[in-house]
């Protein structure tokens, strides 16, 4: 069951949904996880559950009554809980894990139909990236369907397919991918197997100005953000906190490091080193009894 804190977070995540969604379930009447899915749906007025008798638990995600191409066998918990939430947000156009436009166009150009099944363990840390990438592809291309299967409760099927590790992705019954994988890698394998409709990929012309330089110096910010310490620490005319060679300020136990201080040459690598220096100074001061 979902605890009160998690349910409140889910309500916040789903508060902006624009479409209506249905968890279309085929479920055994006494299945222990049925209540979890119903409880999740109750976190939004935009989500409902529809039930039909079945073996075990399988559900599809519908958007305004139409299939999204995304389905699950078992309730995604553990690391896969976010995969279900993200599937809903992606279908609603609010997801954050879509790649850039050119990659999305490649997904849309895949020749379908493509039926994908990913076998996972709900404790697998590599599985969510693969599941979420393939769910996103199903959202982008109506010819792609993707089902996520919990191997732990479908062991006979896992044994019959000789699944040796998770995640294992099967494309129309044939093994496509095993283990960690990113969006681009999975897409390349699907393109190689199914081909693409090149007419569906829009050519993007990019023009660039080329400037020849002897060097580039990156500057972040123009003024020290130190107003908070105006009456506490000594600052110079530029607002930088005055420090010694060891990042110490005028107050024992108070240190300043990086661009906010008077250290010269404010390049990216300088504050990184200053941060280490200030930590060592604090350690040294504590050993010598300067600070408690």
GROMACS .gro file of C-alpha atoms in nm:
model
  292
    1UNK     CA    1   0.000   0.000   0.000
    2UNK     CA    2   0.110   0.356  -0.062
    3UNK     CA    3   0.194   0.557   0.247
    4UNK     CA    4   0.042   0.899   0.301
    5UNK     CA    5   0.358   1.090   0.208
    6UNK     CA    6   0.400   0.906  -0.122
    7UNK     CA    7   0.034   0.949  -0.211
    8UNK     CA    8   0.067   1.323  -0.155
    9UNK     CA    9   0.368   1.335  -0.387
   10UNK     CA   10   0.177   1.143  -0.655
   11UNK     CA   11  -0.118   1.379  -0.623
   12UNK     CA   12   0.119   1.670  -0.684
   13UNK     CA   13   0.279   1.499  -0.985
   14UNK     CA   14  -0.059   1.422  -1.143
   15UNK     CA   15  -0.224   1.752  -1.052
   16UNK     CA   16  -0.165   1.903  -1.396
   17UNK     CA   17  -0.293   1.616  -1.611
   18UNK     CA   18  -0.494   1.737  -1.911
   19UNK     CA   19  -0.629   1.410  -2.051
   20UNK     CA   20  -0.819   1.123  -1.889
   21UNK     CA   21  -0.632   0.798  -1.824
   22UNK     CA   22  -0.743   0.443  -1.750
   23UNK     CA   23  -0.557   0.150  -1.601
   24UNK     CA   24  -0.730  -0.120  -1.808
   25UNK     CA   25  -0.679  -0.429  -1.592
   26UNK     CA   26  -0.711  -0.801  -1.647
   27UNK     CA   27  -0.685  -0.929  -1.291
   28UNK     CA   28  -0.760  -1.230  -1.077
   29UNK     CA   29  -1.032  -1.132  -0.826
   30UNK     CA   30  -0.815  -1.183  -0.517
   31UNK     CA   31  -0.483  -1.065  -0.663
   32UNK     CA   32  -0.281  -0.905  -0.382
   33UNK     CA   33  -0.156  -0.612  -0.595
   34UNK     CA   34  -0.492  -0.508  -0.735
   35UNK     CA   35  -0.553  -0.271  -0.444
   36UNK     CA   36  -0.220  -0.094  -0.498
   37UNK     CA   37  -0.313  -0.002  -0.854
   38UNK     CA   38  -0.659   0.115  -0.751
   39UNK     CA   39  -0.502   0.321  -0.474
   40UNK     CA   40  -0.258   0.480  -0.720
   41UNK     CA   41  -0.543   0.571  -0.953
   42UNK     CA   42  -0.728   0.735  -0.666
   43UNK     CA   43  -0.451   0.998  -0.645
   44UNK     CA   44  -0.600   1.183  -0.945
   45UNK     CA   45  -0.950   1.256  -1.070
   46UNK     CA   46  -0.804   1.210  -1.418
   47UNK     CA   47  -0.719   0.841  -1.363
   48UNK     CA   48  -0.963   0.553  -1.335
   49UNK     CA   49  -0.944   0.173  -1.324
   50UNK     CA   50  -1.136  -0.067  -1.544
   51UNK     CA   51  -1.134  -0.434  -1.447
   52UNK     CA   52  -1.192  -0.760  -1.633
   53UNK     CA   53  -1.139  -1.114  -1.501
   54UNK     CA   54  -0.800  -1.260  -1.585
   55UNK     CA   55  -0.508  -1.460  -1.456
   56UNK     CA   56  -0.253  -1.274  -1.248
   57UNK     CA   57  -0.243  -0.903  -1.320
   58UNK     CA   58  -0.190  -0.723  -1.648
   59UNK     CA   59  -0.292  -0.368  -1.729
   60UNK     CA   60  -0.267  -0.130  -2.021
   61UNK     CA   61  -0.251   0.247  -2.008
   62UNK     CA   62  -0.530   0.418  -2.202
   63UNK     CA   63  -0.545   0.787  -2.288
   64UNK     CA   64  -0.895   0.923  -2.342
   65UNK     CA   65  -1.005   0.564  -2.393
   66UNK     CA   66  -0.745   0.489  -2.661
   67UNK     CA   67  -0.441   0.257  -2.620
   68UNK     CA   68  -0.105   0.423  -2.563
   69UNK     CA   69   0.087   0.108  -2.654
   70UNK     CA   70   0.219   0.077  -2.296
   71UNK     CA   71   0.131  -0.212  -2.067
   72UNK     CA   72   0.259  -0.383  -1.753
   73UNK     CA   73   0.232  -0.731  -1.609
   74UNK     CA   74   0.236  -0.675  -1.233
   75UNK     CA   75   0.222  -0.345  -1.050
   76UNK     CA   76   0.549  -0.153  -1.095
   77UNK     CA   77   0.694  -0.099  -0.751
   78UNK     CA   78   1.051  -0.046  -0.634
   79UNK     CA   79   1.269   0.107  -0.903
   80UNK     CA   80   0.993   0.069  -1.165
   81UNK     CA   81   0.738   0.283  -0.980
   82UNK     CA   82   0.871   0.595  -1.150
   83UNK     CA   83   0.837   0.421  -1.490
   84UNK     CA   84   0.460   0.408  -1.452
   85UNK     CA   85   0.435   0.769  -1.334
   86UNK     CA   86   0.653   0.883  -1.623
   87UNK     CA   87   0.450   0.681  -1.874
   88UNK     CA   88   0.140   0.879  -1.773
   89UNK     CA   89   0.323   1.212  -1.786
   90UNK     CA   90   0.475   1.132  -2.127
   91UNK     CA   91   0.134   1.039  -2.265
   92UNK     CA   92   0.009   1.373  -2.135
   93UNK     CA   93   0.292   1.564  -2.306
   94UNK     CA   94   0.453   1.657  -1.974
   95UNK     CA   95   0.736   1.403  -1.959
   96UNK     CA   96   1.097   1.514  -1.923
   97UNK     CA   97   1.282   1.215  -2.071
   98UNK     CA   98   1.222   1.268  -2.443
   99UNK     CA   99   1.539   1.317  -2.649
  100UNK     CA  100   1.593   1.604  -2.891
  101UNK     CA  101   1.375   1.655  -3.197
  102UNK     CA  102   1.598   1.475  -3.445
  103UNK     CA  103   1.605   1.159  -3.231
  104UNK     CA  104   1.227   1.173  -3.180
  105UNK     CA  105   1.186   1.195  -3.559
  106UNK     CA  106   1.393   0.878  -3.594
  107UNK     CA  107   1.160   0.700  -3.351
  108UNK     CA  108   0.855   0.816  -3.546
  109UNK     CA  109   1.017   0.686  -3.867
  110UNK     CA  110   1.055   0.327  -3.736
  111UNK     CA  111   0.870   0.075  -3.952
  112UNK     CA  112   0.603  -0.099  -3.748
  113UNK     CA  113   0.431  -0.282  -3.608
  114UNK     CA  114   0.687  -0.352  -3.336
  115UNK     CA  115   0.593  -0.552  -3.026
  116UNK     CA  116   0.847  -0.518  -2.746
  117UNK     CA  117   0.857  -0.705  -2.415
  118UNK     CA  118   1.103  -0.620  -2.140
  119UNK     CA  119   1.164  -0.863  -1.853
  120UNK     CA  120   1.273  -0.685  -1.537
  121UNK     CA  121   1.334  -0.729  -1.168
  122UNK     CA  122   1.173  -0.466  -0.949
  123UNK     CA  123   1.501  -0.433  -0.759
  124UNK     CA  124   1.712  -0.388  -1.074
  125UNK     CA  125   1.880  -0.047  -1.095
  126UNK     CA  126   1.950  -0.076  -1.470
  127UNK     CA  127   1.595  -0.169  -1.569
  128UNK     CA  128   1.413   0.166  -1.536
  129UNK     CA  129   1.628   0.343  -1.798
  130UNK     CA  130   1.547   0.075  -2.055
  131UNK     CA  131   1.178   0.056  -1.963
  132UNK     CA  132   1.135   0.432  -1.971
  133UNK     CA  133   1.316   0.467  -2.304
  134UNK     CA  134   1.098   0.203  -2.471
  135UNK     CA  135   0.780   0.347  -2.316
  136UNK     CA  136   0.877   0.686  -2.460
  137UNK     CA  137   0.921   0.526  -2.804
  138UNK     CA  138   0.573   0.373  -2.776
  139UNK     CA  139   0.438   0.719  -2.694
  140UNK     CA  140   0.611   0.873  -2.998
  141UNK     CA  141   0.528   0.600  -3.251
  142UNK     CA  142   0.181   0.439  -3.257
  143UNK     CA  143   0.333   0.138  -3.435
  144UNK     CA  144   0.540   0.051  -3.126
  145UNK     CA  145   0.395  -0.143  -2.832
  146UNK     CA  146   0.588  -0.211  -2.515
  147UNK     CA  147   0.506  -0.439  -2.224
  148UNK     CA  148   0.704  -0.453  -1.900
  149UNK     CA  149   0.703  -0.792  -1.726
  150UNK     CA  150   0.811  -0.868  -1.370
  151UNK     CA  151   1.022  -1.179  -1.418
  152UNK     CA  152   0.993  -1.281  -1.054
  153UNK     CA  153   0.622  -1.362  -1.085
  154UNK     CA  154   0.637  -1.491  -1.442
  155UNK     CA  155   0.916  -1.745  -1.387
  156UNK     CA  156   0.782  -2.012  -1.621
  157UNK     CA  157   0.786  -1.764  -1.907
  158UNK     CA  158   1.135  -1.643  -1.812
  159UNK     CA  159   1.260  -2.002  -1.806
  160UNK     CA  160   1.102  -2.085  -2.143
  161UNK     CA  161   1.277  -1.785  -2.301
  162UNK     CA  162   1.604  -1.869  -2.123
  163UNK     CA  163   1.633  -1.516  -1.985
  164UNK     CA  164   1.980  -1.491  -1.831
  165UNK     CA  165   1.977  -1.133  -1.702
  166UNK     CA  166   1.766  -0.822  -1.666
  167UNK     CA  167   1.661  -0.612  -1.831
  168UNK     CA  168   1.606  -0.843  -2.130
  169UNK     CA  169   1.423  -0.691  -2.426
  170UNK     CA  170   1.248  -0.911  -2.681
  171UNK     CA  171   1.130  -0.773  -3.014
  172UNK     CA  172   0.846  -0.981  -3.160
  173UNK     CA  173   0.968  -1.282  -2.965
  174UNK     CA  174   1.340  -1.248  -3.048
  175UNK     CA  175   1.603  -1.126  -2.806
  176UNK     CA  176   1.705  -0.770  -2.891
  177UNK     CA  177   1.899  -0.642  -2.589
  178UNK     CA  178   2.025  -0.747  -2.246
  179UNK     CA  179   2.152  -0.529  -1.963
  180UNK     CA  180   2.213  -0.159  -1.925
  181UNK     CA  181   2.121   0.050  -2.230
  182UNK     CA  182   2.042   0.408  -2.322
  183UNK     CA  183   1.786   0.557  -2.559
  184UNK     CA  184   2.024   0.591  -2.853
  185UNK     CA  185   2.157   0.236  -2.824
  186UNK     CA  186   1.809   0.083  -2.811
  187UNK     CA  187   1.688   0.296  -3.101
  188UNK     CA  188   1.985   0.196  -3.317
  189UNK     CA  189   1.907  -0.172  -3.258
  190UNK     CA  190   1.542  -0.121  -3.354
  191UNK     CA  191   1.642   0.070  -3.668
  192UNK     CA  192   1.876  -0.211  -3.768
  193UNK     CA  193   1.605  -0.475  -3.719
  194UNK     CA  194   1.297  -0.300  -3.854
  195UNK     CA  195   1.428  -0.025  -4.080
  196UNK     CA  196   1.293   0.327  -4.112
  197UNK     CA  197   1.075   0.532  -4.340
  198UNK     CA  198   1.330   0.792  -4.447
  199UNK     CA  199   1.052   1.020  -4.570
  200UNK     CA  200   0.943   1.060  -4.210
  201UNK     CA  201   1.270   1.215  -4.103
  202UNK     CA  202   1.284   1.586  -4.154
  203UNK     CA  203   1.617   1.717  -4.273
  204UNK     CA  204   1.751   1.979  -4.036
  205UNK     CA  205   1.993   2.234  -4.175
  206UNK     CA  206   2.227   2.391  -3.923
  207UNK     CA  207   2.446   2.689  -3.998
  208UNK     CA  208   2.730   2.795  -3.774
  209UNK     CA  209   2.960   3.094  -3.760
  210UNK     CA  210   3.321   2.997  -3.711
  211UNK     CA  211   3.545   3.226  -3.510
  212UNK     CA  212   3.918   3.153  -3.484
  213UNK     CA  213   4.055   3.238  -3.138
  214UNK     CA  214   4.383   3.199  -2.956
  215UNK     CA  215   4.204   3.100  -2.635
  216UNK     CA  216   3.872   3.096  -2.452
  217UNK     CA  217   3.816   3.196  -2.090
  218UNK     CA  218   3.479   3.114  -1.932
  219UNK     CA  219   3.350   3.369  -1.680
  220UNK     CA  220   3.056   3.291  -1.453
  221UNK     CA  221   2.889   3.594  -1.298
  222UNK     CA  222   3.011   3.951  -1.268
  223UNK     CA  223   2.971   4.030  -0.900
  224UNK     CA  224   3.024   3.847  -0.573
  225UNK     CA  225   2.698   3.736  -0.410
  226UNK     CA  226   2.808   3.832  -0.059
  227UNK     CA  227   2.555   4.093   0.058
  228UNK     CA  228   2.437   3.854   0.328
  229UNK     CA  229   2.770   3.901   0.509
  230UNK     CA  230   2.795   4.279   0.474
  231UNK     CA  231   2.798   4.346   0.850
  232UNK     CA  232   2.981   4.028   0.947
  233UNK     CA  233   3.290   3.991   0.728
  234UNK     CA  234   3.540   4.226   0.569
  235UNK     CA  235   3.472   4.282   0.200
  236UNK     CA  236   3.654   4.483  -0.066
  237UNK     CA  237   3.503   4.739  -0.305
  238UNK     CA  238   3.398   4.463  -0.545
  239UNK     CA  239   3.203   4.291  -0.266
  240UNK     CA  240   3.449   4.002  -0.243
  241UNK     CA  241   3.509   3.854   0.102
  242UNK     CA  242   3.867   3.917   0.211
  243UNK     CA  243   4.059   3.597   0.288
  244UNK     CA  244   4.418   3.493   0.357
  245UNK     CA  245   4.613   3.232   0.161
  246UNK     CA  246   4.424   2.956   0.345
  247UNK     CA  247   4.066   3.078   0.280
  248UNK     CA  248   4.035   3.212   0.635
  249UNK     CA  249   3.826   3.525   0.695
  250UNK     CA  250   3.868   3.767   0.984
  251UNK     CA  251   3.649   3.550   1.207
  252UNK     CA  252   3.802   3.222   1.332
  253UNK     CA  253   3.612   2.924   1.202
  254UNK     CA  254   3.456   3.116   0.911
  255UNK     CA  255   3.598   3.048   0.565
  256UNK     CA  256   3.525   3.169   0.214
  257UNK     CA  257   3.616   2.993  -0.110
  258UNK     CA  258   3.572   3.048  -0.480
  259UNK     CA  259   3.436   3.345  -0.673
  260UNK     CA  260   3.286   3.510  -0.365
  261UNK     CA  261   3.632   3.558  -0.218
  262UNK     CA  262   3.935   3.769  -0.311
  263UNK     CA  263   4.110   3.475  -0.476
  264UNK     CA  264   4.241   3.590  -0.819
  265UNK     CA  265   4.182   3.433  -1.162
  266UNK     CA  266   3.821   3.328  -1.129
  267UNK     CA  267   3.816   3.039  -1.374
  268UNK     CA  268   3.615   2.721  -1.324
  269UNK     CA  269   3.905   2.514  -1.189
  270UNK     CA  270   4.008   2.780  -0.933
  271UNK     CA  271   3.703   2.757  -0.700
  272UNK     CA  272   3.722   2.377  -0.720
  273UNK     CA  273   4.073   2.391  -0.573
  274UNK     CA  274   3.976   2.664  -0.326
  275UNK     CA  275   3.698   2.444  -0.193
  276UNK     CA  276   3.946   2.168  -0.116
  277UNK     CA  277   4.185   2.422   0.039
  278UNK     CA  278   3.919   2.563   0.271
  279UNK     CA  279   3.825   2.214   0.391
  280UNK     CA  280   4.188   2.135   0.469
  281UNK     CA  281   4.227   2.468   0.650
  282UNK     CA  282   3.923   2.397   0.865
  283UNK     CA  283   4.061   2.052   0.949
  284UNK     CA  284   4.400   2.199   1.038
  285UNK     CA  285   4.242   2.469   1.257
  286UNK     CA  286   4.041   2.210   1.445
  287UNK     CA  287   4.348   1.991   1.505
  288UNK     CA  288   4.537   2.295   1.638
  289UNK     CA  289   4.244   2.395   1.861
  290UNK     CA  290   4.167   2.721   1.679
  291UNK     CA  291   3.807   2.610   1.640
  292UNK     CA  292   3.613   2.370   1.857
   0.00000   0.00000   0.00000
